[in-house]
PDB file of C-alpha atoms and ligand atoms in Angstrom:
ATOM      1  CA  MET A   1      -6.378  -2.329 -16.890  1.00 92.00           C
ATOM      2  CA  ILE A   2      -5.401  -4.997 -14.411  1.00 96.00           C
ATOM      3  CA  THR A   3      -7.854  -6.163 -11.769  1.00 97.00           C
ATOM      4  CA  LEU A   4      -6.330  -6.514  -8.315  1.00 98.00           C
ATOM      5  CA  CYS A   5      -9.238  -7.820  -6.280  1.00 97.00           C
ATOM      6  CA  HIS A   6     -12.792  -7.126  -5.227  1.00 97.00           C
ATOM      7  CA  VAL A   7     -13.197  -4.687  -2.339  1.00 97.00           C
ATOM      8  CA  ASP A   8     -14.933  -7.447  -0.380  1.00 97.00           C
ATOM      9  CA  ASP A   9     -11.736  -9.519  -0.599  1.00 97.00           C
ATOM     10  CA  ILE A  10     -10.149  -7.168   1.956  1.00 97.00           C
ATOM     11  CA  GLU A  11     -11.686  -7.013   5.406  1.00 96.00           C
ATOM     12  CA  GLU A  12     -12.216  -3.687   7.107  1.00 96.00           C
ATOM     13  CA  GLY A  13      -9.041  -2.559   8.894  1.00 96.00           C
ATOM     14  CA  THR A  14      -6.748  -4.935   7.034  1.00 97.00           C
ATOM     15  CA  SER A  15      -4.359  -4.841   4.093  1.00 98.00           C
ATOM     16  CA  LYS A  16      -3.399  -6.964   1.125  1.00 98.00           C
ATOM     17  CA  GLY A  17      -0.312  -7.118  -1.077  1.00 98.00           C
ATOM     18  CA  PHE A  18      -0.194  -7.520  -4.873  1.00 97.00           C
ATOM     19  CA  GLU A  19       2.411  -8.054  -7.531  1.00 96.00           C
ATOM     20  CA  VAL A  20       1.685  -6.260 -10.815  1.00 93.00           C
ATOM     21  CA  ALA A  21       4.090  -6.032 -13.750  1.00 88.00           C
ATOM     22  CA  GLY A  22       6.938  -7.076 -11.477  1.00 90.00           C
ATOM     23  CA  LYS A  23       6.169  -4.315  -8.956  1.00 94.00           C
ATOM     24  CA  PHE A  24       4.714  -4.669  -5.492  1.00 96.00           C
ATOM     25  CA  LEU A  25       1.642  -2.769  -4.320  1.00 98.00           C
ATOM     26  CA  PHE A  26      -0.608  -2.982  -1.300  1.00 98.00           C
ATOM     27  CA  ALA A  27      -4.158  -1.946  -0.549  1.00 98.00           C
ATOM     28  CA  VAL A  28      -5.704  -0.971   2.779  1.00 98.00           C
ATOM     29  CA  LYS A  29      -9.380  -0.830   3.640  1.00 98.00           C
ATOM     30  CA  LYS A  30     -10.140   1.722   6.338  1.00 97.00           C
ATOM     31  CA  ASP A  31     -13.611   2.955   7.310  1.00 95.00           C
ATOM     32  CA  GLY A  32     -14.936   1.481   4.082  1.00 92.00           C
ATOM     33  CA  ASP A  33     -12.493   3.418   1.890  1.00 96.00           C
ATOM     34  CA  MET A  34      -9.782   1.810  -0.204  1.00 97.00           C
ATOM     35  CA  PHE A  35      -6.194   3.059  -0.452  1.00 98.00           C
ATOM     36  CA  LEU A  36      -3.484   1.752  -2.752  1.00 98.00           C
ATOM     37  CA  TYR A  37       0.272   2.338  -2.408  1.00 98.00           C
ATOM     38  CA  TYR A  38       3.545   1.290  -3.941  1.00 97.00           C
ATOM     39  CA  ASN A  39       5.120  -1.216  -1.541  1.00 98.00           C
ATOM     40  CA  TYR A  40       8.370   0.702  -1.316  1.00 97.00           C
ATOM     41  CA  CYS A  41       9.524   2.389   1.875  1.00 98.00           C
ATOM     42  CA  PRO A  42      10.760   5.953   1.250  1.00 97.00           C
ATOM     43  CA  HIS A  43      13.553   5.285   3.779  1.00 97.00           C
ATOM     44  CA  LEU A  44      15.541   2.525   2.072  1.00 97.00           C
ATOM     45  CA  GLY A  45      13.260   1.290  -0.676  1.00 95.00           C
ATOM     46  CA  THR A  46      12.427  -2.030   0.971  1.00 96.00           C
ATOM     47  CA  PRO A  47       8.999  -3.677   0.945  1.00 97.00           C
ATOM     48  CA  LEU A  48       7.106  -2.757   4.108  1.00 98.00           C
ATOM     49  CA  GLU A  49       5.410  -5.936   5.261  1.00 96.00           C
ATOM     50  CA  TRP A  50       6.705  -8.354   7.884  1.00 86.00           C
ATOM     51  CA  LEU A  51       4.409 -11.184   6.809  1.00 95.00           C
ATOM     52  CA  ASP A  52       2.233 -11.638   3.743  1.00 96.00           C
ATOM     53  CA  ASP A  53      -0.494  -8.966   3.670  1.00 97.00           C
ATOM     54  CA  GLN A  54       0.609  -7.454   7.013  1.00 97.00           C
ATOM     55  CA  PHE A  55       1.176  -3.750   6.402  1.00 98.00           C
ATOM     56  CA  LEU A  56      -0.492  -2.228   9.469  1.00 98.00           C
ATOM     57  CA  ASP A  57       0.557  -1.648  13.056  1.00 97.00           C
ATOM     58  CA  SER A  58      -0.862  -3.797  15.830  1.00 94.00           C
ATOM     59  CA  ASP A  59      -4.105  -1.834  16.199  1.00 93.00           C
ATOM     60  CA  GLY A  60      -4.605  -1.288  12.471  1.00 94.00           C
ATOM     61  CA  ALA A  61      -4.448   2.499  12.782  1.00 97.00           C
ATOM     62  CA  LEU A  62      -1.299   3.176  10.745  1.00 98.00           C
ATOM     63  CA  ILE A  63       0.812   1.626   8.004  1.00 98.00           C
ATOM     64  CA  GLN A  64       4.082   0.362   9.458  1.00 98.00           C
ATOM     65  CA  CYS A  65       7.372  -0.472   7.779  1.00 98.00           C
ATOM     66  CA  SER A  66       8.724  -3.656   9.289  1.00 97.00           C
ATOM     67  CA  THR A  67      12.369  -2.763   8.629  1.00 97.00           C
ATOM     68  CA  HIS A  68      12.832   0.260  10.914  1.00 97.00           C
ATOM     69  CA  GLY A  69       9.297   0.842  12.158  1.00 97.00           C
ATOM     70  CA  ALA A  70       8.332   3.987  10.227  1.00 98.00           C
ATOM     71  CA  LEU A  71       4.630   4.814  10.622  1.00 98.00           C
ATOM     72  CA  PHE A  72       2.479   6.237   7.836  1.00 98.00           C
ATOM     73  CA  LEU A  73      -1.042   7.666   7.734  1.00 98.00           C
ATOM     74  CA  ILE A  74      -3.388   5.289   5.934  1.00 98.00           C
ATOM     75  CA  ASP A  75      -5.294   7.998   4.086  1.00 97.00           C
ATOM     76  CA  SER A  76      -2.334   9.991   2.753  1.00 98.00           C
ATOM     77  CA  GLY A  77       0.729   7.734   3.029  1.00 98.00           C
ATOM     78  CA  LYS A  78       2.594  10.460   4.898  1.00 98.00           C
ATOM     79  CA  CYS A  79       5.279   9.250   7.302  1.00 98.00           C
ATOM     80  CA  ILE A  80       4.612  10.715  10.747  1.00 98.00           C
ATOM     81  CA  LEU A  81       7.236   8.834  12.757  1.00 98.00           C
ATOM     82  CA  GLY A  82      10.512   7.137  11.921  1.00 98.00           C
ATOM     83  CA  PRO A  83      13.590   7.689   9.768  1.00 98.00           C
ATOM     84  CA  CYS A  84      11.624   8.960   6.753  1.00 98.00           C
ATOM     85  CA  LYS A  85       9.364  11.318   8.737  1.00 98.00           C
ATOM     86  CA  GLY A  86       7.839  13.910   6.398  1.00 98.00           C
ATOM     87  CA  LYS A  87       8.216  11.745   3.285  1.00 98.00           C
ATOM     88  CA  SER A  88       5.325   9.776   1.825  1.00 98.00           C
ATOM     89  CA  LEU A  89       4.492   6.449   0.332  1.00 98.00           C
ATOM     90  CA  LYS A  90       3.603   6.687  -3.339  1.00 97.00           C
ATOM     91  CA  ALA A  91      -0.156   6.475  -3.825  1.00 97.00           C
ATOM     92  CA  ILE A  92      -1.228   4.527  -6.900  1.00 97.00           C
ATOM     93  CA  PRO A  93      -4.300   5.736  -8.805  1.00 97.00           C
ATOM     94  CA  PHE A  94      -6.982   3.097  -9.221  1.00 97.00           C
ATOM     95  CA  ILE A  95     -10.551   2.857 -10.343  1.00 97.00           C
ATOM     96  CA  LEU A  96     -13.399   0.870  -8.877  1.00 96.00           C
ATOM     97  CA  GLY A  97     -15.658  -0.911 -11.336  1.00 95.00           C
ATOM     98  CA  ASN A  98     -18.455  -3.071  -9.977  1.00 96.00           C
ATOM     99  CA  GLY A  99     -16.471  -3.271  -6.756  1.00 95.00           C
ATOM    100  CA  PHE A 100     -13.243  -4.402  -8.421  1.00 97.00           C
ATOM    101  CA  MET A 101     -10.031  -2.419  -7.884  1.00 98.00           C
ATOM    102  CA  MET A 102      -8.222  -1.860 -11.157  1.00 97.00           C
ATOM    103  CA  VAL A 103      -4.947  -0.202 -12.075  1.00 97.00           C
ATOM    104  CA  GLU A 104      -3.272   0.837 -15.310  1.00 95.00           C
ATOM    105  CA  GLU A 105      -0.464  -1.623 -15.998  1.00 92.00           C
ATOM    106  CA  GLN A 106       1.691   1.049 -17.613  1.00 90.00           C
ATOM    107  CA  GLN A 107       1.408   3.300 -14.569  1.00 89.00           C
ATOM    108  CA  VAL A 108       2.643   0.485 -12.348  1.00 92.00           C
ATOM    109  CA  SER A 109       5.364  -0.871 -14.617  1.00 89.00           C
ATOM    110  CA  SER A 110       7.004   2.561 -14.771  1.00 88.00           C
ATOM    111  CA  LEU A 111       7.408   2.780 -10.977  1.00 89.00           C
ATOM    112  CA  GLY A 112      11.011   3.099  -9.902  1.00 83.00           C
ATOM    113  CA  ARG A 113      12.985   4.575  -7.050  1.00 71.00           C
ATOM    114  CA  ILE A 114      11.246   7.293  -5.081  1.00 67.00           C
TER     115      ILE A 114
HETATM  116  S1  FES B   1      13.303   0.812   5.393  1.00 92.25           S
HETATM  117 FE1  FES B   1      11.329   1.420   6.108  1.00 92.25          FE
HETATM  118  S2  FES B   1      11.767   2.480   7.930  1.00 92.25           S
HETATM  119 FE2  FES B   1      13.740   1.933   7.201  1.00 92.25          FE
END
């Protein structure tokens, strides 16, 4: 298991990027819940953020790809607007232990094209 961060390290309504086993992930905290996705846009496979840790639209309601503006639901990763509408970000399973988000390294290292 690899520890990403403590849930308190991410403020409500914000996001944070991680590099694990050479792959990029990002977490979002929304309404107290945590979500973790592969940082890989289903449109062209690019990372989504426009600046470090900036994965959300201007009001923090949706995940936004900075390349062509696709918008994704935070709780499911489903694209609701943009060139990959109907596709989804890949959710990454994680566990919470004493408030720390942890992932299986093998599960992350095997991520490829989606
Ligand atoms: S690469 Fe993400 S919307 Fe085109």
